[in-house]
Each structure stands twice: as C-alpha cells, then as structure tokens.
mmCIF file of C-alpha atoms and ligand atoms in Angstrom:
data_model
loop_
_atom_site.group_PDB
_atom_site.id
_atom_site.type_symbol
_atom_site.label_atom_id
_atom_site.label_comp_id
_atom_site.label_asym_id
_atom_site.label_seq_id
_atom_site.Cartn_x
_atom_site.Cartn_y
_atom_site.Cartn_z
ATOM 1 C CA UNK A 1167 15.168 -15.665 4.800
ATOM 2 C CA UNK A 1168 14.897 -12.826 7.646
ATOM 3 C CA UNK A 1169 12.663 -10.304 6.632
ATOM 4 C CA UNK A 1170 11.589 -7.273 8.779
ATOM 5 C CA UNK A 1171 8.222 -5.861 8.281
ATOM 6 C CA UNK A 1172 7.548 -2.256 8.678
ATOM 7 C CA UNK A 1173 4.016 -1.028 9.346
ATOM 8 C CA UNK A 1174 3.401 -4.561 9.924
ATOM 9 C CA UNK A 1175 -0.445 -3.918 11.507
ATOM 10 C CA UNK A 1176 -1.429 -1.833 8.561
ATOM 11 C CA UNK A 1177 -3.716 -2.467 5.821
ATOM 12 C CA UNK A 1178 -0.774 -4.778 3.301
ATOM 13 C CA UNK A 1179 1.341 -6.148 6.071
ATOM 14 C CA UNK A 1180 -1.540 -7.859 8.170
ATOM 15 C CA UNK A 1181 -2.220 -9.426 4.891
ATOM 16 C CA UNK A 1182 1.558 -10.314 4.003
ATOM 17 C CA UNK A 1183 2.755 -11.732 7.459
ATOM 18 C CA UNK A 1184 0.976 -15.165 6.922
ATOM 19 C CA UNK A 1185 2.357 -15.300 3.284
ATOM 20 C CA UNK A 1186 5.866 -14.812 4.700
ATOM 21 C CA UNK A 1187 5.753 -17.554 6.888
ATOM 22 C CA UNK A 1188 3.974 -19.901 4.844
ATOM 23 C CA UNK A 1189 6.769 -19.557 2.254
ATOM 24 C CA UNK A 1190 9.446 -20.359 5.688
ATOM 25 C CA UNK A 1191 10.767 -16.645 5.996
ATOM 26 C CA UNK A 1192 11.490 -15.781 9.687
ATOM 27 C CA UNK A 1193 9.590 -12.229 10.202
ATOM 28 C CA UNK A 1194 10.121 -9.774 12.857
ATOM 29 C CA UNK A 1195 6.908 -7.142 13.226
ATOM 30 C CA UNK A 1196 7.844 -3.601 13.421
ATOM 31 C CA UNK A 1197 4.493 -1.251 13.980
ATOM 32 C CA UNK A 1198 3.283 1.213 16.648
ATOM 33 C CA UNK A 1199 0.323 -0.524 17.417
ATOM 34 C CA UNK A 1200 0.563 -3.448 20.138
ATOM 35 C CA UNK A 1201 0.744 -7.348 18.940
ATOM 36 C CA UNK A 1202 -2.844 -7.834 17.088
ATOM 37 C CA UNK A 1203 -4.642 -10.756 18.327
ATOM 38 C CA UNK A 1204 -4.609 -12.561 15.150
ATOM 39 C CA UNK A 1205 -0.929 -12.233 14.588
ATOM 40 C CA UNK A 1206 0.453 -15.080 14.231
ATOM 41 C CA UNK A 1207 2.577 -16.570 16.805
ATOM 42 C CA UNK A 1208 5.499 -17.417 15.197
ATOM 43 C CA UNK A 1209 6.081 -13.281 14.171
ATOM 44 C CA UNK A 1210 8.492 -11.502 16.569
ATOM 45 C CA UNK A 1211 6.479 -8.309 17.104
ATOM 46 C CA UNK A 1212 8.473 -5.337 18.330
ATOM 47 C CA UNK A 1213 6.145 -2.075 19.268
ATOM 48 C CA UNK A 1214 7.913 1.072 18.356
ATOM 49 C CA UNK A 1215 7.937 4.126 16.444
ATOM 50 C CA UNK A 1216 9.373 4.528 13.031
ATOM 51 C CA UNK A 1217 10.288 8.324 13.614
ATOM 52 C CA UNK A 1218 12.811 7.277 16.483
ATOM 53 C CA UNK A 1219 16.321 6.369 14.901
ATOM 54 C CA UNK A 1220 17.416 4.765 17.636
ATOM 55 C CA UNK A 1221 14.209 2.274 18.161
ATOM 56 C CA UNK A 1222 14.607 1.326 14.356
ATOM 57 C CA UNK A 1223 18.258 0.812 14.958
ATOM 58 C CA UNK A 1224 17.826 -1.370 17.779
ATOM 59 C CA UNK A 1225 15.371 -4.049 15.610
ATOM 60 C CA UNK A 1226 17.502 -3.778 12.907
ATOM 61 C CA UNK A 1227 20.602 -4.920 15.001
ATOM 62 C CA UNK A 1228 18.873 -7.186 16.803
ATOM 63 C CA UNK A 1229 16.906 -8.900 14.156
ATOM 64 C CA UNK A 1230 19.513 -8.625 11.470
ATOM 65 C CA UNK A 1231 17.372 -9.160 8.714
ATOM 66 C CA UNK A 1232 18.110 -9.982 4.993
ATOM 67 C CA UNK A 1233 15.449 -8.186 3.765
ATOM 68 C CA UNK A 1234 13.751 -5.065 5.251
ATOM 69 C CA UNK A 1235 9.731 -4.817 3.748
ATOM 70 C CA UNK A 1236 9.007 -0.964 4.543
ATOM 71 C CA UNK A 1237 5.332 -0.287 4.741
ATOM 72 C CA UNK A 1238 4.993 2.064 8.037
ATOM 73 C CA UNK A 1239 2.638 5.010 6.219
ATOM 74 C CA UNK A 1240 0.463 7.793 6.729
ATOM 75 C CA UNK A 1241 -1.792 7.867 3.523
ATOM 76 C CA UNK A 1242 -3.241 10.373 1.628
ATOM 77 C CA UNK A 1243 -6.281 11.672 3.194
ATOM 78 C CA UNK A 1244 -5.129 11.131 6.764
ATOM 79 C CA UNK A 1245 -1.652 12.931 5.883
ATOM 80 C CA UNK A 1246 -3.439 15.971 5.238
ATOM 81 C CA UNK A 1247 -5.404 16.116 8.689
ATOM 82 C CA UNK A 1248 -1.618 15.610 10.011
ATOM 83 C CA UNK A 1249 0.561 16.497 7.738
ATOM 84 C CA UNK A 1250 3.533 17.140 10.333
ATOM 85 C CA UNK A 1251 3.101 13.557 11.648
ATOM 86 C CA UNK A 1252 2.559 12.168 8.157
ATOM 87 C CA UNK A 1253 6.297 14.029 7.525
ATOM 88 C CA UNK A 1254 7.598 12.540 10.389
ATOM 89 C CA UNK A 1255 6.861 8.878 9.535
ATOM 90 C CA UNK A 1256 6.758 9.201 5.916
ATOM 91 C CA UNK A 1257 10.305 10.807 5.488
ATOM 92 C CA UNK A 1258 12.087 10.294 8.669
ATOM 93 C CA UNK A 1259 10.773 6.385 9.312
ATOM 94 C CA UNK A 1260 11.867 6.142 5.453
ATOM 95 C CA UNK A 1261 15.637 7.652 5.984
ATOM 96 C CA UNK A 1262 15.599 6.070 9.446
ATOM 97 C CA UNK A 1263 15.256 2.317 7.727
ATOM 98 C CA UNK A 1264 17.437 2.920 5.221
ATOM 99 C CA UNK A 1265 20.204 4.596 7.654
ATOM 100 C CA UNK A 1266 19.911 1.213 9.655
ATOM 101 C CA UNK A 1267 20.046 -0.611 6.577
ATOM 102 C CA UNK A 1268 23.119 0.600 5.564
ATOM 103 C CA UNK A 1269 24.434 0.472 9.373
ATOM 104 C CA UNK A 1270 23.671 -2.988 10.014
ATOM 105 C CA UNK A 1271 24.712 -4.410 6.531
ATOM 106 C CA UNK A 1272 20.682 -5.148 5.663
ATOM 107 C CA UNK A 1273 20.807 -6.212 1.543
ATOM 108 C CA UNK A 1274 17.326 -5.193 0.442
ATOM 109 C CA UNK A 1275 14.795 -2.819 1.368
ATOM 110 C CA UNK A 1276 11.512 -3.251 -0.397
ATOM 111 C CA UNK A 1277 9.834 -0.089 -0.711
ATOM 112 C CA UNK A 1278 5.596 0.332 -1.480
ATOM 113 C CA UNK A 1279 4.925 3.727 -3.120
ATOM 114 C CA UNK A 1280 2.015 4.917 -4.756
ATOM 115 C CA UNK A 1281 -0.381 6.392 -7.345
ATOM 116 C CA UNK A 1282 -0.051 9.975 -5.048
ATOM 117 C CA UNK A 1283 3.497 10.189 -6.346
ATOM 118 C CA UNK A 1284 1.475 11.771 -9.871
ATOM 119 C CA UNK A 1285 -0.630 14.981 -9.492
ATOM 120 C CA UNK A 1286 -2.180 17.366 -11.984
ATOM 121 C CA UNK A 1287 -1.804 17.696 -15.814
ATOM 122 C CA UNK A 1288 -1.556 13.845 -16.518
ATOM 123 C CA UNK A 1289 -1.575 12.085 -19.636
ATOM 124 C CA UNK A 1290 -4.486 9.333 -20.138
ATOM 125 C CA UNK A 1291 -2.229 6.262 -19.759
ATOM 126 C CA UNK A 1292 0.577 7.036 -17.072
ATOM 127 C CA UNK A 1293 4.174 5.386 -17.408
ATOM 128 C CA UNK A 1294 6.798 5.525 -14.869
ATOM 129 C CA UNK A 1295 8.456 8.169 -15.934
ATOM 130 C CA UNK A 1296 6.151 11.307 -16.617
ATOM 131 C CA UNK A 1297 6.747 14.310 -14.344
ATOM 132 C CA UNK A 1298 6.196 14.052 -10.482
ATOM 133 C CA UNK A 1299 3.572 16.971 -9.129
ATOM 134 C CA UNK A 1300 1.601 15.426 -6.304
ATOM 135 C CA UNK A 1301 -0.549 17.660 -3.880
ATOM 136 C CA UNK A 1302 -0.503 16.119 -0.780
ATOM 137 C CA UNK A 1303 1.923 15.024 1.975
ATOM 138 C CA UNK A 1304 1.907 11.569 1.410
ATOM 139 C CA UNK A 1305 2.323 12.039 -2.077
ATOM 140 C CA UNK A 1306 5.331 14.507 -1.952
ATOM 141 C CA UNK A 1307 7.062 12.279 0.921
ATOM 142 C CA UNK A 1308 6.796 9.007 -0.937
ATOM 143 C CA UNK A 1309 8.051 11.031 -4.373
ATOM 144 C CA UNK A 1310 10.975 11.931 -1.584
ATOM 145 C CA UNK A 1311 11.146 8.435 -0.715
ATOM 146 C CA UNK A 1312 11.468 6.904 -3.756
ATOM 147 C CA UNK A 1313 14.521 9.278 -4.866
ATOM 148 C CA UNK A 1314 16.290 8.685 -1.054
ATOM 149 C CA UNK A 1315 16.601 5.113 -1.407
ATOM 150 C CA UNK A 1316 18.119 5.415 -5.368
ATOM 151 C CA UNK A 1317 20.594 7.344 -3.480
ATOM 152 C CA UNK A 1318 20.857 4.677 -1.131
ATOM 153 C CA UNK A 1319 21.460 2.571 -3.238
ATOM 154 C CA UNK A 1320 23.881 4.287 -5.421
ATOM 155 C CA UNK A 1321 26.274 5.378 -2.905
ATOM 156 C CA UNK A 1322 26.043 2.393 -0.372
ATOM 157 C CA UNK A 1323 24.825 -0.110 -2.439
ATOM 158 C CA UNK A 1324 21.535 -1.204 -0.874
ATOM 159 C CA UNK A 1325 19.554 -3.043 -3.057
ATOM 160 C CA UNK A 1326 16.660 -0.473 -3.416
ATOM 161 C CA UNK A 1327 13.423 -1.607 -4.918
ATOM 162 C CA UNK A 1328 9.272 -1.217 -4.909
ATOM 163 C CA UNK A 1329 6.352 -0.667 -6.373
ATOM 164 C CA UNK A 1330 3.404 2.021 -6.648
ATOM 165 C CA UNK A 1331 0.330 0.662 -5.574
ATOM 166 C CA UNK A 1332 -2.697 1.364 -6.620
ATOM 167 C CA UNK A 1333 -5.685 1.658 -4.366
ATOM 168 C CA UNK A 1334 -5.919 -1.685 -2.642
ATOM 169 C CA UNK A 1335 -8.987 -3.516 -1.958
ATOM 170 C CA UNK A 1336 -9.007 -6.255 0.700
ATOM 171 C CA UNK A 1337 -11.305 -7.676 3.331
ATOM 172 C CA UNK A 1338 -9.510 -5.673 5.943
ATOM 173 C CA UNK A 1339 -10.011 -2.462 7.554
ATOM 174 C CA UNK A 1340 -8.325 0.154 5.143
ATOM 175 C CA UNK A 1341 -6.883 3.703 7.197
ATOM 176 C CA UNK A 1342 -7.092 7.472 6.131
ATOM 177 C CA UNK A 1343 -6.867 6.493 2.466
ATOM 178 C CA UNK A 1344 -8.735 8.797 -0.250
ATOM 179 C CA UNK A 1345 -9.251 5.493 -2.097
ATOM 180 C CA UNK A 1346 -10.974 3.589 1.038
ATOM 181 C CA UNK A 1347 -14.518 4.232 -0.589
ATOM 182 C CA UNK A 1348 -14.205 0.873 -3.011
ATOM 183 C CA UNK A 1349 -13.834 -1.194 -0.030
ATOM 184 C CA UNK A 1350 -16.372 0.654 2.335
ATOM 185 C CA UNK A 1351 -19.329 0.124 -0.845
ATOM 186 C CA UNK A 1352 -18.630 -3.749 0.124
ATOM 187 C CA UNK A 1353 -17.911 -4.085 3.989
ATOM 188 C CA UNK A 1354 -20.957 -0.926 4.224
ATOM 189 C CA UNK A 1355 -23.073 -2.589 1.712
ATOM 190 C CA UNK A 1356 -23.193 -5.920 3.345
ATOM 191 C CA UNK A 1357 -23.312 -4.965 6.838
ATOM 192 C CA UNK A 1358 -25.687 -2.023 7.055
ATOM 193 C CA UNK A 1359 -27.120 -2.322 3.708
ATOM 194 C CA UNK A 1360 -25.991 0.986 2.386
ATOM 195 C CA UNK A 1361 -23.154 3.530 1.877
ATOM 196 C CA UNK A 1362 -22.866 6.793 0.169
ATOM 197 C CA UNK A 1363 -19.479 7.504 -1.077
ATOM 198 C CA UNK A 1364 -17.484 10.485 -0.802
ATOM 199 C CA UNK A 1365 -16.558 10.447 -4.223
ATOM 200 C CA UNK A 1366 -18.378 11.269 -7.883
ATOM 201 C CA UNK A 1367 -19.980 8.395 -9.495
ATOM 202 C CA UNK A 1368 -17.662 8.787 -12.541
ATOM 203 C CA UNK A 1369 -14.312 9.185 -10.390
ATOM 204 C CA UNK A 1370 -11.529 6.618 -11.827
ATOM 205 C CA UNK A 1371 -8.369 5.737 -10.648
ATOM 206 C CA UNK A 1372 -6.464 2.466 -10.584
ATOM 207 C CA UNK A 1373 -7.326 -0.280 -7.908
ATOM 208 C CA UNK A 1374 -5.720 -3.730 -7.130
ATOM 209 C CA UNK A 1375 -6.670 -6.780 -4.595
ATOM 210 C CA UNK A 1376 -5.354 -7.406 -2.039
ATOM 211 C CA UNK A 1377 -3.628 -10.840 -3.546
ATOM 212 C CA UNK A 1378 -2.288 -9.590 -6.519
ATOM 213 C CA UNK A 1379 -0.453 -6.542 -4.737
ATOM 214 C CA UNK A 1380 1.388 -9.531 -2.189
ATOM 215 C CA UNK A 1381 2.016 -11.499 -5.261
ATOM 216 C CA UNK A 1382 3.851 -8.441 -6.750
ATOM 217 C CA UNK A 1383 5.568 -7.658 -3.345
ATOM 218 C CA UNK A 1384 6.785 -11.691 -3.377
ATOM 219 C CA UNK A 1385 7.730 -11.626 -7.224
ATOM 220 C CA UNK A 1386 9.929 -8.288 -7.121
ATOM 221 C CA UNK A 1387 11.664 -9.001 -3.994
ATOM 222 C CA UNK A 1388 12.448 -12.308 -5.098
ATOM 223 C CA UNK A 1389 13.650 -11.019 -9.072
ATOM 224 C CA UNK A 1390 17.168 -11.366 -9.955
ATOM 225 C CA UNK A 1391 18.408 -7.482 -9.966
ATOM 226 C CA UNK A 1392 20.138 -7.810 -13.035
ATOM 227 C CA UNK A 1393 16.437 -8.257 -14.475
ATOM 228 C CA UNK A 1394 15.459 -4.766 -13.246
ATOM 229 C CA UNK A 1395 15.811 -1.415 -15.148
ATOM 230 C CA UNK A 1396 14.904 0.472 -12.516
ATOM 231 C CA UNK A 1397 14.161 0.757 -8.501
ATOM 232 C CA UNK A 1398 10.418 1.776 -8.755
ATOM 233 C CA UNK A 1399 7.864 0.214 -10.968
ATOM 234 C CA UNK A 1400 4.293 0.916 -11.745
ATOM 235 C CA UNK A 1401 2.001 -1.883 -11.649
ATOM 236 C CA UNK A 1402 -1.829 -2.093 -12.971
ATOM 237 C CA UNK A 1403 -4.525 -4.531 -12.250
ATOM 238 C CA UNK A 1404 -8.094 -2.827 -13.152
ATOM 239 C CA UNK A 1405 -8.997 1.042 -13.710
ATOM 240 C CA UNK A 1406 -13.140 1.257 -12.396
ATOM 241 C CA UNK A 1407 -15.064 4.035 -11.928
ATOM 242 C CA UNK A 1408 -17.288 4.431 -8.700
ATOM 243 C CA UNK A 1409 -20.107 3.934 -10.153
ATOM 244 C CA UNK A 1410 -19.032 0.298 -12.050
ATOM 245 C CA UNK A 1411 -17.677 -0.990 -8.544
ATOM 246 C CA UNK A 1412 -21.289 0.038 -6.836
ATOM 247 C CA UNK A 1413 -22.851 -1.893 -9.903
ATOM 248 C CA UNK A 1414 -20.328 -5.056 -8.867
ATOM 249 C CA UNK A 1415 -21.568 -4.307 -5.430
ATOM 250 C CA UNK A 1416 -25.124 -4.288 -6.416
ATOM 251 C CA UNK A 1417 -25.516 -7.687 -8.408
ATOM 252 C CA UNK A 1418 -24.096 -9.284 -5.801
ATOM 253 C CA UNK A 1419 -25.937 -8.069 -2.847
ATOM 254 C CA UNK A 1420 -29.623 -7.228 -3.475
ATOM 255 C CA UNK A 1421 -31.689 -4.073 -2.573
ATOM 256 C CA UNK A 1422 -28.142 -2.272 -1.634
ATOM 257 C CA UNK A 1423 -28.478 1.474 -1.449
ATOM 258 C CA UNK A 1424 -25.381 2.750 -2.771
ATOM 259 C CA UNK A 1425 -25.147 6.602 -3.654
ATOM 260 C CA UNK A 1426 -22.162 9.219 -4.503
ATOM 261 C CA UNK A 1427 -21.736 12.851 -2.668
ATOM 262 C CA UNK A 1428 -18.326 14.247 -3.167
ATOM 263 C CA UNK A 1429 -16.219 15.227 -0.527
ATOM 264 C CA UNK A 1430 -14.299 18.448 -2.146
ATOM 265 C CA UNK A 1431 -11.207 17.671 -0.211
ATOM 266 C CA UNK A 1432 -10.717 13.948 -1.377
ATOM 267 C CA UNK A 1433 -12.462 14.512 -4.210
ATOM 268 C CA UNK A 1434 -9.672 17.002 -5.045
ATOM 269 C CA UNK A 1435 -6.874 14.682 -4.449
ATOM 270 C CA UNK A 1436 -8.719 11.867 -6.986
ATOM 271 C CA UNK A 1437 -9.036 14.071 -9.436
ATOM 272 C CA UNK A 1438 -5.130 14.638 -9.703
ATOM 273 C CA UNK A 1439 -4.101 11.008 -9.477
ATOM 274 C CA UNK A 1440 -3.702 8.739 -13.097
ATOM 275 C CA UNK A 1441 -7.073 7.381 -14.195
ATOM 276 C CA UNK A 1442 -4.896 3.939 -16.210
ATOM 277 C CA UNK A 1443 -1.582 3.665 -15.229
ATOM 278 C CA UNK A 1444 0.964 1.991 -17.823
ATOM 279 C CA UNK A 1445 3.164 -1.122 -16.098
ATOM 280 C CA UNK A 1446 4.837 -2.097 -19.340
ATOM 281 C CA UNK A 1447 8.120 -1.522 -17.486
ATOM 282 C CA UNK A 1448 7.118 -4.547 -14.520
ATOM 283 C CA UNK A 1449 5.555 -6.570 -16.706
ATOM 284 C CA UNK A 1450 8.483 -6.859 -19.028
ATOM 285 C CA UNK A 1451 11.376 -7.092 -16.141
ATOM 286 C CA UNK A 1452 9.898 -9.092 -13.500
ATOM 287 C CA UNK A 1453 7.249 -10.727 -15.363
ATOM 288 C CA UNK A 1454 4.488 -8.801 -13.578
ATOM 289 C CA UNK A 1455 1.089 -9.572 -14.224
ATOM 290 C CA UNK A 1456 -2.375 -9.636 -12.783
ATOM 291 C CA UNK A 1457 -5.068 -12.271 -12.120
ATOM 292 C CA UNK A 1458 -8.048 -9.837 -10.304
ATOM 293 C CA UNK A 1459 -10.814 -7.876 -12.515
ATOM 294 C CA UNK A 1460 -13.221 -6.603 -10.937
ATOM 295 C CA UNK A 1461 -15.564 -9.563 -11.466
ATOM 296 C CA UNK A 1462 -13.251 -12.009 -9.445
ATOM 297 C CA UNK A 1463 -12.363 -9.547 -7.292
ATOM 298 C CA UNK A 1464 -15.824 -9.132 -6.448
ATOM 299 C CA UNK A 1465 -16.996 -12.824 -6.129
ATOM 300 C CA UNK A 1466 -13.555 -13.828 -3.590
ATOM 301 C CA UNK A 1467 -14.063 -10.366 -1.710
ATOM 302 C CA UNK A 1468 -17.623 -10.539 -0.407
ATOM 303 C CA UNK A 1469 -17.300 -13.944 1.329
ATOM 304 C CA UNK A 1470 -14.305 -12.604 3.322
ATOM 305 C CA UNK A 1471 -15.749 -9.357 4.008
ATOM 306 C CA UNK A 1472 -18.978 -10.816 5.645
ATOM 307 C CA UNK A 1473 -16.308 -13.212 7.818
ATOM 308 C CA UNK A 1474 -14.697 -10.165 8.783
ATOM 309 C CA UNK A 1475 -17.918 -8.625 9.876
ATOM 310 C CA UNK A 1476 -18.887 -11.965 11.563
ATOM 311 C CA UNK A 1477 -16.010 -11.752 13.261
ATOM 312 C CA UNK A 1478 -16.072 -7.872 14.531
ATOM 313 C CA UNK A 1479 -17.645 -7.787 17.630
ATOM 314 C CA UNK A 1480 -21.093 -6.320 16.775
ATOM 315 C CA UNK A 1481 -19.707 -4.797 14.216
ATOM 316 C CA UNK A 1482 -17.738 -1.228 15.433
ATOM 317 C CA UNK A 1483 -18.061 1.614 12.723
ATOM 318 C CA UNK A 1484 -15.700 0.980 9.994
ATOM 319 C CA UNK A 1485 -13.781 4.832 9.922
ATOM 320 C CA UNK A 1486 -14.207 6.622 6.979
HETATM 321 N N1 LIG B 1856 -4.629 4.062 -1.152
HETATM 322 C C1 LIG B 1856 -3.773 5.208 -1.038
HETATM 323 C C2 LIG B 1856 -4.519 6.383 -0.557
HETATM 324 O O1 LIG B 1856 -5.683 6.474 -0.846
HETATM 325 C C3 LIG B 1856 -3.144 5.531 -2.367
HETATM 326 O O2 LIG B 1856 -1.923 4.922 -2.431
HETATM 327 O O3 LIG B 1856 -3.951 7.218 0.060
#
C-alpha cells in the first residue's frame, strides 16, 4: 500500500515511518523540516509546506497514494504563541489534503485529533459525543477538522477516519504540547537529575505510549468501514495524575528531584481537557484496546529515553 505521511518529522510520524515499512507499505514523507538523519532510506521525503495548496497537490499527484496519514500540527500550547500560523496549518493544511484527496482520487485519509477538541464543563468520564467547547487554537481547528472531513466524506466519498489522542508519551522529543511535562519528568529526570513541571501535582488528563497510539493508527486504518459507526473515535490507555507519573519516575531512578509549579497559561488549558475519557465506541467497532499502564510504560520508556540522550550530542536542552 502507498501511504503519504503528513507531519512526517513530528512527534507520531518519526515513530510510525519504520512501522510502515516494516509492514511493506511504500511511504512518501511530507513535513517542513529537511530529511532527518535517521529517516530511513527507503521513505521518499518531500520538504514542503502544508499551507501551500499547490505544494500538497503536487505530492499528492505525484505520489498517488492509497492512503493519506495526516499528522502536520501545531499543538496546543505552541498554537497559542502563534495562533495565526497554528490556523494556517491546522485548517488550511487540513482542507488542503483533503482537497487533493478528492482531486487526485486518494481513498482514505487518516486523521489524528485530540483531547483539545473538549473544553470546560465536562462530565467525569468523557464519550465521543458530549458537547465540543475547546479554548485554544488547536483545539477549535482540529474540532473544525474533524467536521471538514465528515463533509468530505459525505459529499465526495473519501473514506474519512481518526482518532483523538491523548497526550502521548514516547522516547522522542515532544513540540509545544501542554501535555509535554510527562515525558520531560523522564528524559529531565534521567539526564540532569531533576525537573519541575509546569503543571499541579494533582493535574489529570489522559496519556498513551507511544506504541499503543501506532497500534491504534495501524488497526483503524486497516478496519473494514462497514465496522465503523462513526469517523472519529476516542481512545483511552491510562488517566495519571502528575504527581503518580513523578512517583513512576522516582522508583525507577533514585535521588530524582521532581517538583510541580504551575504555569497559569497551560495550566489553564489542562484544567479544561477530560480527566478519563470513555472509548467504548473504538473498543467495540475496531476492537481497540490497550496494552501500556503506566508501570510498563515506565519500565520500556526509560531504557529508550537514556539511548536517546546517549545519542544527542551532549545532550541540547530538550524545549519546554
Ligand atoms: N498532546 C497535545 C497537546 O498537549 C494534546 O493532544 O497539545
């Protein structure tokens, strides 16, 4: 299968790209970033921006790709530094794929939302389906995005489908997230021994690793659409507060200092997003489930993140 990989450099497609050719997909790179060094060289990487129609369109026909994985994203805390940018690639990248898709006869676009879709006044367990109020720019484009591609779908028949990730956790170098703390208390902890979060001890919102959010990516993609009820699905892995990854942190790497001073802005945007977030839908259509809690995250994570330092040269600041 051809797949095309939007955002490919960022935090879930450097992670997915050697998944997608270990299963025999031919991938194409799409990202504004230059060709990483540790892509691998079988990916087609194609520099460009997702804001610029006609650079999406020419990838798109030249590629022709059955599937289009659309990951290109400004997140949450970075979005509202920029929020004109975060626009621009959030909601024009978004119709821009999806205009190409339906151009260039593409059958699929795979969409990743997110836990910023849900803002204020939230029930304790959060379906699919409760009201969308989010307060920031990523949040309001990806609620945009998720309603452009239905429409895509029903009047042009693109197969439109995703998921809403929670945070993610990997041993990679997260950007502009509000939910970036969990993974700074390990890469921080291990490499300088300490790290004081920007959020409240007791702040709680749903996380994932790294593995089980490519596994869902694989799984939905590859589900027959008459299984599916709908285009967008919650999924949940594990619901921690700050203060019970820090303790995860701490039994694993002794004498860490790890302390909690809210940033009001982020802080802010945590506070409105789900604390548990209810995936009955996925895990009855697709079969969704996942294999990470925070234990086994904890145990697989640390080895990779002290490669990743190992392999930083002398390990540059990790932004925050
Ligand atoms: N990890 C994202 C963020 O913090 C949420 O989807 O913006």
């Amino acid at each position: 299968m051809k797949i095309l990989l939007t955002g490919a450099g960022g935090q879930v497609g450097t992670d997915l790209l050697p998944l997608l050719l270990g299963r025999g997909d031919e991938v194409a790179a799409f990202d504004i970033a230059p060709r990483p060094a540790h892509c691998p060289d079988a990916v087609q990487w194609v520099q460009g921006d997702i804001t610029q129609a006609p650079e999406v369109n020419d990838v798109v026909r030249a590629f022709q790709p059955d599937r289009i994985f659309h990951f290109a994203a400004i997140l949450s805390a970075k979005g509202e530094q920029i929020p004109h940018r975060a626009w621009a690639v959030n909601m024009d990248g978004t119709r821009n794929v999806l205009e190409a898709a339906r151009q260039f006869g593409v059958a699929q676009i795979f969409y990743t939302s997110t836990i910023a879709v849900f803002g204020d006044g939230l029930p304790d367990v959060v379906g699919d389906d409760v009201p969308l109020q989010p307060t920031t720019m990523y949040g309001l484009t990806k609620v945009a995005g998720e309603l452009l591609g239905a429409w895509y779908q029903q009047t042009y028949g693109i197969d439109f489908r995703g998921v809403r990730f929670p945070g993610l956790i990997n041993a990679g170098i997260p950007g502009g997230g509000t939910s970036d703390y969990a993974l700074f208390m390990y890469v921080d902890g291990l490499r300088t021994g300490a790290y004081e979060s920007f959020v409240e001890a007791d702040s709680k919102i749903p996380f994932m690793y790294m593995p089980d959010a490519l596994r869902a990516v694989l799984e939905l993609s590859d589900a027959p659409r008459s299984a599916l009820t709908r285009n967008i699905y919650n999924i949940a892995a594990i619901s921690p507060t700050a203060e019970e990854i820090a303790d995860a942190v701490r039994s694993r790497i002794p004498g860490v200092n790890l302390t909690f001073k809210s940033d009001p802005v982020r802080q802010a945007i945590l506070d409105s997003w789900p604390e548990v977030l209810d995936d009955a839908n996925a895990r009855a259509d697709w079969g969704w489930a996942h294999e990470f809690d925070l234990e086994k995250m904890s145990d697989d994570l640390l080895p990779k993140v002290k490669a990743l330092i190992g392999s930083s040269e002398g390990g540059e600041p990790v932004p925050a």
